[in-house]
Amino acid sequence: MRHRRPARLAVVATLATLAPLTPLTLGSPAIAATSAPTLSNPGFEDGTTGWTFTSGTGVATNAPHGGAMLAYLDAGSGNKVAQTITASGDGTYDFSAWIATGGSGGRFVAQVNGAQAGAVDLPSRSGYARYTISRVSLKSGDQLELAFESGSSWVNADDIMVSPAAPVDPEISSSDPRIVEMFNWSKRKANSWVQMPGTTGPLNVDEGNRSGTGTGTYGPSYWAGYAHRSAYYSRDMAHQLAGASIIGLNDANKAMLRAFAGSATSEHKYYPVWAVNFDNKTYLSIDYRSPTSFVREVPATFELVEKAEHAYRWSGDSAYVHDGTLWDFYKHATKDFVELHDANKPNGVAEGTGNGIFAGAASYNEVGEEHLAESGDSIGSQYQAYRAMSDLAAAKGDKTLSKKFQQKADSLKAYFNDTWSGSGSGADMVRGYTTDGKALTGWGKENSWFMPMKQLINPGARADAYLDYVDEQASGSGKPSNIEAISYLPDTFFAYEHNDTAWKWMQYVYDKRNDQHPVSKQGPNGDYPEVSYTLLSQTVEGLMGVQPNAPGRALNTQSRMPAGMGWLQIKDIRIGGNTFTLRQDGATQSTLTNATGSARYKWEARFPGSHSTIKVNGVPQRAKTKTVNGKTCTYAKVSVAPGQKVTVQVS
C-alpha cells in the first residue's frame, strides 16, 4: 500500500519583471462559518439526528463510505431521506455526497423555498462515487432542503459536504463541443473539493482510521490527494494550483503553500511535510511519524517554490515576495536544502537517500527498488525552482540575487544536457542515478516525463525524439495504472508544442473519469481531485497558451489548439484584479477583451511560426519574431485598456 497516491505539473515560462500588488487577505473563517449553510450530522454518525426518514429508509453500518454509519433507501418509489435548514446569509454553494446505488432512478436533490434548485440523476453504480449539485444560490432566510430519493434499487448515501462556490466561474465556448463538455465538467468537479473555511471537521482520517483523531477548524483549502483522507498533499497541490487559480482559489493556494513552507524546518532538513490536514497546520499522521520519519520526496520541495511563483503570477498577491515564512522557504529550498542533500554524488543536484519514502525519496515514482540518489523529476523540478527564485527575487527588488539564480538555472540546464543525461535519447537517455553511482536509462515514468515537462531538455531533435518515446511508453506497457500520473502527460507535450499529442492525453484522462480508480476507496478516476484541476489548467494554459503576469499587469497568449479545433473562447479569465475574455481562431487570430477591472494590461499576442504581416484591429504592423523554447513565434505587444477589445491577426 502506498502512503499517498501515485502521480503529476505544469511548466512556467519567464515573463516580464514582476512588481508586487497589494496583498490578498484570507477571508474571515468566522464569517464564512457563520453565514454558510451548516448541515447537521452530515456523515450520519449520530444516526437519524437532523434528518427526516420515510418508511423504507434508515441508517446502517454495513458499508459506510467514511466513519461507521450511512443512510440507506430501499428500492421503490417515494422513499426519501432529507434535511431542511434555514440560510443565515447570502451565498452560493456546492453540495456533494458520496452515493452508491444498486440500480438507476434515484436522485440527489436540492430545493430552495420549495422549488428545485438542482438535482443529480443517479446511475447504477454499486461502488461509492461523489455527486455534486453545483452553485445553489441562497438568500438569508431561504429554506434549503437536501434530499436523497429512491430509485429502482437500493441507494446508500454518506459524507455530505458543503463547499463555497468558487469566486470565478469561467465560461467556455468552442467549435468543438468536446472541449466545452470537458471544461464544464472539470470546473464543477474541481469546485466540489473546496473546503468551507471556519467549519469544524475531522483530522487524521485515513483508510485505517476512518473517524480520525479529533477535530479542527478548517482553513482555506481544497482536496488534493486521496478523497478518503482528511488532508492535501504537496505533490497533488502543486499540480492542481494552476487550475485552482483559474477558478479564483487564491486564498486557498496561499494558505496551503504557506502551511508546507512553514513545515520545512531545519529539524526536517528543510523538507516540507508530505501532507497537511485541512486545518492548515496539523501534519497527516499516516504520513508523519516523527521529525526523522515522515514521507518526503525531493521534487516536492522544488515544485512548491515553482508553484508559489506561479500563484504570484495569477494573483498578483505581494505576500509571495514579502511573507517571511514563504521567503525563508524559498531561500532554504534553493540553497540549504541542496547543500544538505548532495553528499552521495556531489554535483549541485539534490539527492534522495534511496531508502524509501519515509527516509527521503529522490523521485515521485515510488514503485520499484532502484534506490535512486538523483532522478529526472528532481533535477527538472530543481531547475524550475531556480528560475522561479530568480523571478521572485526580481519582484523583491534584489537584482543581484535574481541574476545569481538565473545563472544557476542556466548552469544546471547545461549540466543536464551536456553531462547528466548522457548522450542518448529515447530509451538511451539517462533519467537517474542510483546510490552506488549507476546511471539508469529506459522508462521511469515520473523521472522520465518530468524532464521534458520541466523544459529541462534542450529543444530540438533530441527532445522531440524523447517526447515520442514518452508517448510510446505511456501508450503501451509502460502506462501508469493510476489516472493522476497520466494527468501530467498533457503538460509534458504542451511544453514543446506537441499539441495534438497533448490533446490526445487530455481526452484520454477525461474519457477514463468513470472508470474505477485502482484504490477502491477512492471511487472512480474522476473523483481523484487532480483530474479536474489539471484539465482546467491544460485548457487555459495549454490549449489557449495563457501565461499570466498579474504583478506586471500583463499576459502572453499563444494558441496551442490541435488540428481540427477551429476556435476556442473562454470568458472570465481572472488575472490579478481584472477579468478577460480570450478567443483563439485557429493559430492565426486572437481576440482579447479586458472585461472588468480598472487596470490597463500589456498583452503579448503570439502566433506559432514566422509571418510576414501582423494586424492589430485590422491595422498592419511590422511583424516581430522571437524564439521561445526552441520554437519561432510571431508576436505583437498591445496595451489593452479596461473595457477594450483588441484583435490581433497574422497572415
PDB file of C-alpha atoms in Angstrom, residues 477-639:
ATOM      1  CA  SER A 477       3.053  -1.474 -21.431  1.00  0.00           C
ATOM      2  CA  GLY A 478       4.546   1.447 -19.507  1.00  0.00           C
ATOM      3  CA  LYS A 479       1.208   3.157 -18.986  1.00  0.00           C
ATOM      4  CA  PRO A 480       0.691   4.067 -15.323  1.00  0.00           C
ATOM      5  CA  SER A 481      -2.227   2.322 -13.664  1.00  0.00           C
ATOM      6  CA  ASN A 482      -3.310   5.455 -11.817  1.00  0.00           C
ATOM      7  CA  ILE A 483      -5.023   8.275 -13.705  1.00  0.00           C
ATOM      8  CA  GLU A 484      -3.362  11.022 -11.673  1.00  0.00           C
ATOM      9  CA  ALA A 485       0.030  10.030 -13.104  1.00  0.00           C
ATOM     10  CA  ILE A 486      -1.329  10.229 -16.645  1.00  0.00           C
ATOM     11  CA  SER A 487      -2.715  13.696 -15.883  1.00  0.00           C
ATOM     12  CA  TYR A 488       0.855  15.036 -16.265  1.00  0.00           C
ATOM     13  CA  LEU A 489       1.174  13.987 -19.895  1.00  0.00           C
ATOM     14  CA  PRO A 490      -0.744  16.886 -21.489  1.00  0.00           C
ATOM     15  CA  ASP A 491       1.556  19.343 -19.660  1.00  0.00           C
ATOM     16  CA  THR A 492       4.567  17.415 -20.904  1.00  0.00           C
ATOM     17  CA  PHE A 493       3.590  17.673 -24.570  1.00  0.00           C
ATOM     18  CA  PHE A 494       2.311  21.255 -24.424  1.00  0.00           C
ATOM     19  CA  ALA A 495       5.755  22.289 -23.122  1.00  0.00           C
ATOM     20  CA  TYR A 496       7.252  21.573 -26.569  1.00  0.00           C
ATOM     21  CA  GLU A 497       4.133  22.385 -28.611  1.00  0.00           C
ATOM     22  CA  HIS A 498       3.283  18.778 -29.421  1.00  0.00           C
ATOM     23  CA  ASN A 499      -0.287  19.989 -29.283  1.00  0.00           C
ATOM     24  CA  ASP A 500      -2.121  17.114 -30.936  1.00  0.00           C
ATOM     25  CA  THR A 501      -0.468  14.636 -28.568  1.00  0.00           C
ATOM     26  CA  ALA A 502      -1.276  16.813 -25.559  1.00  0.00           C
ATOM     27  CA  TRP A 503      -4.927  16.962 -26.619  1.00  0.00           C
ATOM     28  CA  LYS A 504      -4.964  13.192 -27.128  1.00  0.00           C
ATOM     29  CA  TRP A 505      -3.948  12.709 -23.493  1.00  0.00           C
ATOM     30  CA  MET A 506      -6.427  15.284 -22.216  1.00  0.00           C
ATOM     31  CA  GLN A 507      -9.185  13.309 -23.909  1.00  0.00           C
ATOM     32  CA  TYR A 508      -7.832  10.050 -22.533  1.00  0.00           C
ATOM     33  CA  VAL A 509      -7.919  11.358 -18.955  1.00  0.00           C
ATOM     34  CA  TYR A 510     -11.452  12.689 -19.407  1.00  0.00           C
ATOM     35  CA  ASP A 511     -12.714   9.511 -21.086  1.00  0.00           C
ATOM     36  CA  LYS A 512     -11.473   7.436 -18.139  1.00  0.00           C
ATOM     37  CA  ARG A 513     -13.213   9.575 -15.499  1.00  0.00           C
ATOM     38  CA  ASN A 514     -15.918   6.971 -14.792  1.00  0.00           C
ATOM     39  CA  ASP A 515     -13.533   4.006 -14.593  1.00  0.00           C
ATOM     40  CA  GLN A 516     -12.776   2.654 -11.134  1.00  0.00           C
ATOM     41  CA  HIS A 517      -9.566   4.011  -9.616  1.00  0.00           C
ATOM     42  CA  PRO A 518      -7.025   1.304  -8.613  1.00  0.00           C
ATOM     43  CA  VAL A 519      -7.516   2.359  -4.983  1.00  0.00           C
ATOM     44  CA  SER A 520     -11.055   1.116  -4.413  1.00  0.00           C
ATOM     45  CA  LYS A 521     -11.782   3.565  -1.595  1.00  0.00           C
ATOM     46  CA  GLN A 522     -11.053   6.423  -3.991  1.00  0.00           C
ATOM     47  CA  GLY A 523     -14.047   5.694  -6.214  1.00  0.00           C
ATOM     48  CA  PRO A 524     -13.952   6.469  -9.936  1.00  0.00           C
ATOM     49  CA  ASN A 525     -10.992   8.182 -11.574  1.00  0.00           C
ATOM     50  CA  GLY A 526     -12.943  11.421 -11.914  1.00  0.00           C
ATOM     51  CA  ASP A 527     -13.163  11.602  -8.126  1.00  0.00           C
ATOM     52  CA  TYR A 528      -9.407  11.928  -7.881  1.00  0.00           C
ATOM     53  CA  PRO A 529      -9.198  15.733  -7.446  1.00  0.00           C
ATOM     54  CA  GLU A 530      -6.146  16.152  -9.660  1.00  0.00           C
ATOM     55  CA  VAL A 531      -8.092  15.081 -12.744  1.00  0.00           C
ATOM     56  CA  SER A 532     -10.482  18.033 -12.803  1.00  0.00           C
ATOM     57  CA  TYR A 533      -7.981  20.679 -11.707  1.00  0.00           C
ATOM     58  CA  THR A 534      -5.393  19.729 -14.320  1.00  0.00           C
ATOM     59  CA  LEU A 535      -7.924  19.640 -17.150  1.00  0.00           C
ATOM     60  CA  LEU A 536      -8.792  23.242 -16.246  1.00  0.00           C
ATOM     61  CA  SER A 537      -5.198  24.431 -16.402  1.00  0.00           C
ATOM     62  CA  GLN A 538      -4.481  22.376 -19.518  1.00  0.00           C
ATOM     63  CA  THR A 539      -7.344  24.152 -21.261  1.00  0.00           C
ATOM     64  CA  VAL A 540      -6.384  27.707 -20.294  1.00  0.00           C
ATOM     65  CA  GLU A 541      -2.588  27.471 -20.065  1.00  0.00           C
ATOM     66  CA  GLY A 542      -2.245  24.592 -22.512  1.00  0.00           C
ATOM     67  CA  LEU A 543      -4.722  24.870 -25.380  1.00  0.00           C
ATOM     68  CA  MET A 544      -5.014  28.675 -25.137  1.00  0.00           C
ATOM     69  CA  GLY A 545      -1.416  29.281 -24.101  1.00  0.00           C
ATOM     70  CA  VAL A 546      -2.229  31.845 -21.402  1.00  0.00           C
ATOM     71  CA  GLN A 547       0.785  32.968 -19.367  1.00  0.00           C
ATOM     72  CA  PRO A 548      -0.386  35.355 -16.628  1.00  0.00           C
ATOM     73  CA  ASN A 549       1.703  38.130 -15.105  1.00  0.00           C
ATOM     74  CA  ALA A 550      -0.640  39.885 -12.690  1.00  0.00           C
ATOM     75  CA  PRO A 551       2.142  41.733 -10.827  1.00  0.00           C
ATOM     76  CA  GLY A 552       3.306  43.253 -14.117  1.00  0.00           C
ATOM     77  CA  ARG A 553      -0.289  43.736 -15.299  1.00  0.00           C
ATOM     78  CA  ALA A 554       0.469  41.690 -18.382  1.00  0.00           C
ATOM     79  CA  LEU A 555      -0.214  38.391 -20.106  1.00  0.00           C
ATOM     80  CA  ASN A 556       1.066  36.381 -23.040  1.00  0.00           C
ATOM     81  CA  THR A 557      -1.083  34.114 -25.186  1.00  0.00           C
ATOM     82  CA  GLN A 558      -0.474  31.632 -27.992  1.00  0.00           C
ATOM     83  CA  SER A 559      -2.924  29.135 -29.413  1.00  0.00           C
ATOM     84  CA  ARG A 560      -1.947  25.511 -28.953  1.00  0.00           C
ATOM     85  CA  MET A 561      -5.215  24.086 -30.211  1.00  0.00           C
ATOM     86  CA  PRO A 562      -4.974  20.754 -32.006  1.00  0.00           C
ATOM     87  CA  ALA A 563      -5.710  20.230 -35.656  1.00  0.00           C
ATOM     88  CA  GLY A 564      -9.443  20.288 -36.251  1.00  0.00           C
ATOM     89  CA  MET A 565     -10.360  22.603 -33.378  1.00  0.00           C
ATOM     90  CA  GLY A 566     -11.489  25.724 -35.232  1.00  0.00           C
ATOM     91  CA  TRP A 567     -11.941  28.195 -32.395  1.00  0.00           C
ATOM     92  CA  LEU A 568     -11.983  28.322 -28.618  1.00  0.00           C
ATOM     93  CA  GLN A 569     -13.150  31.086 -26.280  1.00  0.00           C
ATOM     94  CA  ILE A 570     -13.074  31.455 -22.506  1.00  0.00           C
ATOM     95  CA  LYS A 571     -14.853  34.264 -20.705  1.00  0.00           C
ATOM     96  CA  ASP A 572     -13.855  35.376 -17.199  1.00  0.00           C
ATOM     97  CA  ILE A 573     -10.177  34.536 -17.012  1.00  0.00           C
ATOM     98  CA  ARG A 574      -9.120  36.409 -13.871  1.00  0.00           C
ATOM     99  CA  ILE A 575      -5.552  37.701 -13.701  1.00  0.00           C
ATOM    100  CA  GLY A 576      -4.946  39.893 -10.682  1.00  0.00           C
ATOM    101  CA  GLY A 577      -7.852  42.283 -10.310  1.00  0.00           C
ATOM    102  CA  ASN A 578      -9.072  42.104 -13.908  1.00  0.00           C
ATOM    103  CA  THR A 579     -11.062  39.524 -15.853  1.00  0.00           C
ATOM    104  CA  PHE A 580     -10.628  38.847 -19.548  1.00  0.00           C
ATOM    105  CA  THR A 581     -12.339  37.113 -22.419  1.00  0.00           C
ATOM    106  CA  LEU A 582      -9.949  35.403 -24.811  1.00  0.00           C
ATOM    107  CA  ARG A 583     -10.858  33.887 -28.153  1.00  0.00           C
ATOM    108  CA  GLN A 584      -8.440  31.967 -30.356  1.00  0.00           C
ATOM    109  CA  ASP A 585      -9.363  31.350 -34.013  1.00  0.00           C
ATOM    110  CA  GLY A 586      -7.047  28.614 -35.126  1.00  0.00           C
ATOM    111  CA  ALA A 587      -3.408  29.642 -34.813  1.00  0.00           C
ATOM    112  CA  THR A 588      -3.735  32.920 -36.709  1.00  0.00           C
ATOM    113  CA  GLN A 589      -6.147  35.199 -34.822  1.00  0.00           C
ATOM    114  CA  SER A 590      -6.593  36.104 -31.156  1.00  0.00           C
ATOM    115  CA  THR A 591      -9.107  38.471 -29.568  1.00  0.00           C
ATOM    116  CA  LEU A 592      -8.714  39.752 -26.019  1.00  0.00           C
ATOM    117  CA  THR A 593     -11.299  41.763 -24.099  1.00  0.00           C
ATOM    118  CA  ASN A 594     -10.293  43.490 -20.857  1.00  0.00           C
ATOM    119  CA  ALA A 595     -13.748  42.909 -19.441  1.00  0.00           C
ATOM    120  CA  THR A 596     -13.675  44.024 -15.792  1.00  0.00           C
ATOM    121  CA  GLY A 597     -11.220  45.775 -13.517  1.00  0.00           C
ATOM    122  CA  SER A 598      -9.565  49.174 -13.521  1.00  0.00           C
ATOM    123  CA  ALA A 599      -6.075  48.289 -14.761  1.00  0.00           C
ATOM    124  CA  ARG A 600      -4.674  48.538 -18.264  1.00  0.00           C
ATOM    125  CA  TYR A 601      -2.853  45.327 -19.205  1.00  0.00           C
ATOM    126  CA  LYS A 602       0.003  44.696 -21.621  1.00  0.00           C
ATOM    127  CA  TRP A 603      -0.772  41.827 -23.967  1.00  0.00           C
ATOM    128  CA  GLU A 604       1.796  39.934 -25.997  1.00  0.00           C
ATOM    129  CA  ALA A 605      -0.198  38.052 -28.623  1.00  0.00           C
ATOM    130  CA  ARG A 606       1.946  35.254 -30.042  1.00  0.00           C
ATOM    131  CA  PHE A 607       1.404  33.026 -33.057  1.00  0.00           C
ATOM    132  CA  PRO A 608       3.427  29.948 -33.987  1.00  0.00           C
ATOM    133  CA  GLY A 609       5.805  30.322 -36.915  1.00  0.00           C
ATOM    134  CA  SER A 610       7.206  33.251 -38.846  1.00  0.00           C
ATOM    135  CA  HIS A 611       4.658  35.532 -40.542  1.00  0.00           C
ATOM    136  CA  SER A 612       5.254  38.492 -42.819  1.00  0.00           C
ATOM    137  CA  THR A 613       2.296  40.557 -41.658  1.00  0.00           C
ATOM    138  CA  ILE A 614       0.553  41.121 -38.342  1.00  0.00           C
ATOM    139  CA  LYS A 615      -2.530  43.295 -37.834  1.00  0.00           C
ATOM    140  CA  VAL A 616      -3.908  44.907 -34.688  1.00  0.00           C
ATOM    141  CA  ASN A 617      -7.609  45.698 -35.071  1.00  0.00           C
ATOM    142  CA  GLY A 618      -7.088  45.494 -38.827  1.00  0.00           C
ATOM    143  CA  VAL A 619      -4.132  47.886 -38.942  1.00  0.00           C
ATOM    144  CA  PRO A 620      -0.911  46.323 -40.300  1.00  0.00           C
ATOM    145  CA  GLN A 621       2.198  46.450 -38.132  1.00  0.00           C
ATOM    146  CA  ARG A 622       5.767  45.368 -38.621  1.00  0.00           C
ATOM    147  CA  ALA A 623       5.909  41.687 -37.741  1.00  0.00           C
ATOM    148  CA  LYS A 624       8.316  40.708 -34.973  1.00  0.00           C
ATOM    149  CA  THR A 625       9.588  37.204 -34.241  1.00  0.00           C
ATOM    150  CA  LYS A 626      11.295  35.523 -31.308  1.00  0.00           C
ATOM    151  CA  THR A 627      12.269  32.041 -30.218  1.00  0.00           C
ATOM    152  CA  VAL A 628      10.514  30.540 -27.193  1.00  0.00           C
ATOM    153  CA  ASN A 629      11.813  27.139 -26.058  1.00  0.00           C
ATOM    154  CA  GLY A 630      13.230  26.457 -29.491  1.00  0.00           C
ATOM    155  CA  LYS A 631      10.102  27.429 -31.439  1.00  0.00           C
ATOM    156  CA  THR A 632       9.742  30.562 -33.571  1.00  0.00           C
ATOM    157  CA  CYS A 633       6.708  32.727 -32.972  1.00  0.00           C
ATOM    158  CA  THR A 634       5.420  35.994 -34.417  1.00  0.00           C
ATOM    159  CA  TYR A 635       4.068  38.482 -31.910  1.00  0.00           C
ATOM    160  CA  ALA A 636       2.640  41.918 -31.255  1.00  0.00           C
ATOM    161  CA  LYS A 637       2.624  43.859 -27.989  1.00  0.00           C
ATOM    162  CA  VAL A 638      -0.600  45.703 -27.295  1.00  0.00           C
ATOM    163  CA  SER A 639      -1.860  47.791 -24.385  1.00  0.00           C
TER     164      SER A 639
END
